[in-house]
Short mmCIF file of C-alpha atoms in Angstrom, two decimals:
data_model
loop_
_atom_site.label_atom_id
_atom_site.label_comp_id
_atom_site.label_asym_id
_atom_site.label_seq_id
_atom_site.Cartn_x
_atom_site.Cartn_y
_atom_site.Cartn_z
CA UNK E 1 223.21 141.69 202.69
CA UNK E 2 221.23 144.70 203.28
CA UNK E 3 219.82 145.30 207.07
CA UNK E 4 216.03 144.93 206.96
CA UNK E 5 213.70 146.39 209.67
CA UNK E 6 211.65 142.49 210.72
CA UNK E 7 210.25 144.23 213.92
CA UNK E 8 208.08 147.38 211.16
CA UNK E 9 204.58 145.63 210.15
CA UNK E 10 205.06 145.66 205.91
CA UNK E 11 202.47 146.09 203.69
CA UNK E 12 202.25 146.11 199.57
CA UNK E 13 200.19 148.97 198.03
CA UNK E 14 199.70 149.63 194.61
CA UNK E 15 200.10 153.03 194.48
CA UNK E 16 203.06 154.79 193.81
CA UNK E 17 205.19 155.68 196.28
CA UNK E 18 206.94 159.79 197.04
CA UNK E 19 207.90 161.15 200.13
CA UNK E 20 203.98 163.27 201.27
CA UNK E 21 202.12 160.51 199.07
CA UNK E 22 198.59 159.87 201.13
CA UNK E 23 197.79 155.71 201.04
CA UNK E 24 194.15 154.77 201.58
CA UNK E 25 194.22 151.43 203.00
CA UNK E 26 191.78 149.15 202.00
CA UNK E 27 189.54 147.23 204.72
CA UNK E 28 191.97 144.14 205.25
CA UNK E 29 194.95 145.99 205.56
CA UNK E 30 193.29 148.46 208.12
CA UNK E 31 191.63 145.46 210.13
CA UNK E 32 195.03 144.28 209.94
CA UNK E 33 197.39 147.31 211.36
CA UNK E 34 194.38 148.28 213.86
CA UNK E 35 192.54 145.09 214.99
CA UNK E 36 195.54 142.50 214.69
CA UNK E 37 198.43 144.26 214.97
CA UNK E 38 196.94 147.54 217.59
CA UNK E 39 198.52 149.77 215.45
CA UNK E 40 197.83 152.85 216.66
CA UNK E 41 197.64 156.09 214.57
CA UNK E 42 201.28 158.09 214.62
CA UNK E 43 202.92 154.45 214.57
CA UNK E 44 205.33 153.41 211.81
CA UNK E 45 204.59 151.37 209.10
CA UNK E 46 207.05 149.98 205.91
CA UNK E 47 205.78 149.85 202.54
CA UNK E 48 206.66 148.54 199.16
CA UNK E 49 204.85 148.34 195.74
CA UNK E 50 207.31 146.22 193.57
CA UNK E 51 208.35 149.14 191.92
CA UNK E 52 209.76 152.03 194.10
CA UNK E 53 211.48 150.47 196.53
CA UNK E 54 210.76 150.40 200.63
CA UNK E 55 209.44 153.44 201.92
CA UNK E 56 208.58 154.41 205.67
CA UNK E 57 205.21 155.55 206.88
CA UNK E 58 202.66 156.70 209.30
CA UNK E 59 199.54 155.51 210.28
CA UNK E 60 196.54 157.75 210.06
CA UNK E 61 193.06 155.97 211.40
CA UNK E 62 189.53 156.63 212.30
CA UNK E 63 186.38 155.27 212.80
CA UNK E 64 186.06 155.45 208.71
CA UNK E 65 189.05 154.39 207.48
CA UNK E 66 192.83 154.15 207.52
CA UNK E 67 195.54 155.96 205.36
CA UNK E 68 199.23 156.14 205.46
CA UNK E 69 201.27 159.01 205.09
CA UNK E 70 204.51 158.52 203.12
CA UNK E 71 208.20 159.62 204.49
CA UNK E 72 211.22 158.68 203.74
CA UNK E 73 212.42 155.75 201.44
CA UNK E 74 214.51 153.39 203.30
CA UNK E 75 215.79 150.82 200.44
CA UNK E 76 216.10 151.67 196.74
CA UNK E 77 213.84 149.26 194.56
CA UNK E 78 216.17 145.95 193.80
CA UNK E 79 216.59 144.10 190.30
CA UNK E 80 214.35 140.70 190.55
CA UNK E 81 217.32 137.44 189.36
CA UNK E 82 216.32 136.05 185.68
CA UNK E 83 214.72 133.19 187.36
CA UNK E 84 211.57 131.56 186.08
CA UNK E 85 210.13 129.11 187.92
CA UNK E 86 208.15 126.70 185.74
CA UNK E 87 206.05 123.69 187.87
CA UNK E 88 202.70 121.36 187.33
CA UNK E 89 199.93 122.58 189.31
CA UNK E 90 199.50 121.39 192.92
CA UNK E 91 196.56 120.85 195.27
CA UNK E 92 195.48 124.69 197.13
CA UNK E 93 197.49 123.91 200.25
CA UNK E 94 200.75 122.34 198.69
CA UNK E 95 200.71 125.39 196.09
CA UNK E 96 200.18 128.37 198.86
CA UNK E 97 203.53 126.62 199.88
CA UNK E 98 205.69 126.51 197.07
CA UNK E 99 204.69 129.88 196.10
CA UNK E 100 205.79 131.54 199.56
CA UNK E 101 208.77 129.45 198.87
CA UNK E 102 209.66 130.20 195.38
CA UNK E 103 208.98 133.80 196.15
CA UNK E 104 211.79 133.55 198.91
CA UNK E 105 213.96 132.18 197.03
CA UNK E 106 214.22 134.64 194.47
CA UNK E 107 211.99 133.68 191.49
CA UNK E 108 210.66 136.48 189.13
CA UNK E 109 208.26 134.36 186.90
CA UNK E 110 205.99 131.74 188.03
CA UNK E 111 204.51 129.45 185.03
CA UNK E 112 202.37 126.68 185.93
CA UNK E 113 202.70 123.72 182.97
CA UNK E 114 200.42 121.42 182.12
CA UNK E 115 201.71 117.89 181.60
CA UNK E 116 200.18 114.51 180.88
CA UNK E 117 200.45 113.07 184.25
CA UNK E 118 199.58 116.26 185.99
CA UNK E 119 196.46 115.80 188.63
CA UNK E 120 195.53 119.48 188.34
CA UNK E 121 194.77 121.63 185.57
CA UNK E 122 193.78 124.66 187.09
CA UNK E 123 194.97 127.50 189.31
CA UNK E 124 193.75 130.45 191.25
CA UNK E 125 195.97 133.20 189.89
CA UNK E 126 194.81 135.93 192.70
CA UNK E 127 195.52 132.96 195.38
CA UNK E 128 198.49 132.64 193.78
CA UNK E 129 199.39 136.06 194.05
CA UNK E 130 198.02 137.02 197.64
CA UNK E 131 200.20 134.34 198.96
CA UNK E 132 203.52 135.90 197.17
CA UNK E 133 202.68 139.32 198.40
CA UNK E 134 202.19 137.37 202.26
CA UNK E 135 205.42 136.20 201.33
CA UNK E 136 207.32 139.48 200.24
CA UNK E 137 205.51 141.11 203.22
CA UNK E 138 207.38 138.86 205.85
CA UNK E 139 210.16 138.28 204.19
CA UNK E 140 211.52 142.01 202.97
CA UNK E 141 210.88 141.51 199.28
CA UNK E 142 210.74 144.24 197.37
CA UNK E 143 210.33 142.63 193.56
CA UNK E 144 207.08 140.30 193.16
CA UNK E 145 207.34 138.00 190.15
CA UNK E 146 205.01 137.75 187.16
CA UNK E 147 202.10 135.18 187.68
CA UNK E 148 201.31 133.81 184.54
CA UNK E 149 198.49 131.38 183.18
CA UNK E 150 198.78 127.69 183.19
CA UNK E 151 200.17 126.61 179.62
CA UNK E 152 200.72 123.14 178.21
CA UNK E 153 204.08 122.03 178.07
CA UNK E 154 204.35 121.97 174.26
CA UNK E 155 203.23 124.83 173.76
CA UNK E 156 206.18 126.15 175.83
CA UNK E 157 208.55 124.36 174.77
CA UNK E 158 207.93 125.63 170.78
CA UNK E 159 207.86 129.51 172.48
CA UNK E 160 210.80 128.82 174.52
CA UNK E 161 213.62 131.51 173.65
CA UNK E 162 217.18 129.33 173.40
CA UNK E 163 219.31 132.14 175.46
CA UNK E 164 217.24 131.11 178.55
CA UNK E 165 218.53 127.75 179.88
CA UNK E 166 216.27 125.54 181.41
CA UNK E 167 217.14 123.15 184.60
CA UNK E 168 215.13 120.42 184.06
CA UNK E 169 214.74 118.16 187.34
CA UNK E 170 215.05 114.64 186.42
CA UNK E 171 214.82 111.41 188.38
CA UNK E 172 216.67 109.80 185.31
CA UNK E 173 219.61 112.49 184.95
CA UNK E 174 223.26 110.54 184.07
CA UNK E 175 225.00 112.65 186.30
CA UNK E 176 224.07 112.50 190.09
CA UNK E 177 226.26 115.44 190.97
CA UNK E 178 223.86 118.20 190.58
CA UNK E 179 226.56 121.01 191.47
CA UNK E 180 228.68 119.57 188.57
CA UNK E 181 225.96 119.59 186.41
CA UNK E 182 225.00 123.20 186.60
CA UNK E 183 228.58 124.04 185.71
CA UNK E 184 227.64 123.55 182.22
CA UNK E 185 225.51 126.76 182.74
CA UNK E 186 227.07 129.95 180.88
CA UNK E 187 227.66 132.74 184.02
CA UNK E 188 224.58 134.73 184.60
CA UNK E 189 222.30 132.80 181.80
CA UNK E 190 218.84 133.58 181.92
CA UNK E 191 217.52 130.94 183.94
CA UNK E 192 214.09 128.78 183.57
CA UNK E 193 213.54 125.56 186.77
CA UNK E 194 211.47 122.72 185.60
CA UNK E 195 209.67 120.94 187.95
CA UNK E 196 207.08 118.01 186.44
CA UNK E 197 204.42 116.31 188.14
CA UNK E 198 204.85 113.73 191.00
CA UNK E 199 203.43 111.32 188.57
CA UNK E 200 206.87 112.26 186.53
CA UNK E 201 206.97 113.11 183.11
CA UNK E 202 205.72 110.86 179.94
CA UNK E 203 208.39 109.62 177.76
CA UNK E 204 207.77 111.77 174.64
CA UNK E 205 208.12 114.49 177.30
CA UNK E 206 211.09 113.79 178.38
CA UNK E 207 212.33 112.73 175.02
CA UNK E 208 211.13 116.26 173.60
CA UNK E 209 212.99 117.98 176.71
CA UNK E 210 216.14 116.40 176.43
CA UNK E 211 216.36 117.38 172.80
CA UNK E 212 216.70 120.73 173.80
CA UNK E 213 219.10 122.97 173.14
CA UNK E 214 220.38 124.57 176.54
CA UNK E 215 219.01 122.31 178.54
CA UNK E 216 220.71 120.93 181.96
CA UNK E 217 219.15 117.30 183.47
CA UNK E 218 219.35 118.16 187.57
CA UNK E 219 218.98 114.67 190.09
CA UNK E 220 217.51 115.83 192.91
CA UNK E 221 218.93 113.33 195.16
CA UNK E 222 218.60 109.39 195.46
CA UNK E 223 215.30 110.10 197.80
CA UNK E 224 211.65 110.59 196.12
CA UNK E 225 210.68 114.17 196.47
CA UNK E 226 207.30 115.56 197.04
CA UNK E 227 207.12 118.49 194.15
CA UNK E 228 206.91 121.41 196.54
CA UNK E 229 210.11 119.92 198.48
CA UNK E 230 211.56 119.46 194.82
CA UNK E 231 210.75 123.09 194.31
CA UNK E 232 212.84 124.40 197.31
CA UNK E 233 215.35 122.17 197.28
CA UNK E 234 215.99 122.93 192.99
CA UNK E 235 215.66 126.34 193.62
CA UNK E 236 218.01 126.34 196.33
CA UNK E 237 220.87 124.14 194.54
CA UNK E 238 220.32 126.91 191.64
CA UNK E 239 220.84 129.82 193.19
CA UNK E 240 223.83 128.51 195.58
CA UNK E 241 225.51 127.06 192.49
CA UNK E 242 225.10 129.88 189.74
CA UNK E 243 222.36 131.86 191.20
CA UNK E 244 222.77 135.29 193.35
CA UNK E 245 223.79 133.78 196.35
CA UNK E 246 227.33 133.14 195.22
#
C-alpha cells in the first residue's frame, strides 16, 4: 500500500501534467485553496489528472487569479481494476453517495440501467462526475472511471461481451455463501456488479439474467438492503474475494 500525503489539499486538473507545466485554476478551485483552505501563495499543493499520475505543486495567486506551478511527480499513474459497476438510478442524494463510494472502492465504469421497477430514469452525468472527482480528491485516487449514459437493461444485456462476468446481486440466489459463490469466477476475469432496483427485478429480468452465460447470483445477506448499502457492501465482498484487495 503506497504512502499517500492526506495532510496536501488535492485537486484534479485537466491539463497535462510535466515537471515546469503552469495550471490556471479555475474560480472554484482558487476560492477553494485561498478562501477555504488560506492557502497562501508558495504553499504546496498535489495534483492528479487521471492520466499522469500525482504530481506536486505550488501555489501562485493574486487578486486576478490563481495558477499552479508543476514540480516533481510523486506517484506514477496506477492501472484502474476491470470493474464495472452497473446500478438503477437513485434519488440525487442517495446517488452522490454510491458514487463517492463506488469510486473508493475501485470501480472504473459506472453504467446506470434502466429496469422495469426502477423509480428513476434519469441522471446528471456532470453531478455524477463532480462527486467522483470529490471522491478521488479525498481519497488519493489517481484513475477516475468512465461515466456512461443510462441504458436499458436489454439493451445491455444483447451488447454484453461474454469474457466479462457479471455478479448479479440477487435476493433469490441458491447459494447464501456469497464468498463461495464468487469462487466460480475465473482469476482476474473482467468484472461487471449488478445492482437492480429496490423494487427488485421483474421476472423476465431475472429469467433473461440467469440465462446468462458467465453469470454469478450473489445473496447479499438475509437483511433487506437499501441499493446504495447493496452497492458498498457487493463491491466490497468483490474485491475482498477476487478483487485487488487479495
Amino acid at each position: 500500500m503506497p504512502a499517500y500525503d492526506f495532510r496536501s489539499p488535492r485537486l484534479f486538473v485537466a491539463a497535462p501534467l510535466a515537471a515546469g507545466a503552469e495550471l490556471p485554476l479555475d474560480r472554484a478551485q482558487a476560492h477553494y485553496l485561498t478562501t477555504v483552505l488560506r492557502r497562501k501563495p508558495g504553499d504546496g499543493v498535489l495534483v492528479f489528472n487521471g492520466r499522469d499520475g500525482e504530481w506536486t505543486a505550488t501555489l501562485a495567486a493574486n487578486k486576478r487569479a490563481a495558477t499552479l506551478q508543476v514540480d516533481a511527480q510523486t506517484r506514477p499513474q496506477t492501472v484502474a481494476a476491470d470493474l464495472h459497476y452497473l446500478f438503477a438510478p437513485l434519488k440525487t442524494a442517495r446517488l452522490d453517495y454510491m458514487v463517492q463510494k463506488a469510486v473508493e472502492m475501485g470501480v472504473s465504469r459506472l453504467q446506470p440501467v434502466l429496469t422495469r421497477h426502477g423509480q428513476v430514469a434519469r441522471v446528471n452525468s456532470e453531478r455524477m462526475r463532480a462527486n467522483a472527482i470529490e471522491a478521488a480528491e479525498q481519497c488519493g485516487i489517481l484513475v477516475l472511471p468512465e461515466i456512461e449514459a443510462p441504458q436499458p437493461l436489454t439493451r445491455l444485456i444483447a451488447a454484453r461481451p461474454t469474457a466479462r462476468w457479471w455478479v448479479f446481486c440477487d435476493e433469490d440466489a441458491p447459494l447464501a455463501d456469497p464468498v463461495a459463490a464468487l469462487g466460480s469466477v475465473p482469476p482476474r476475469a473482467p468484472l461487471a456488479v449488478l445492482i437492480g432496483p429496490e423494487g427488485g427485478f421483474a421476472e423476465d429480468e431475472r429469467k433473461a439474467l440467469i440465462e446468462l452465460p458467465n453469470v454469478v447470483r450473489l445473496s447479499l445477506g438475509p437483511r433487506v438492503l437499501r441499493a446504495d448499502t447493496a452497492a458498498v457492501a457487493a463491491l466490497a465482498l468483490v474485491q475482498a474475494a477476487i478483487g485487488d484487495w487479495r
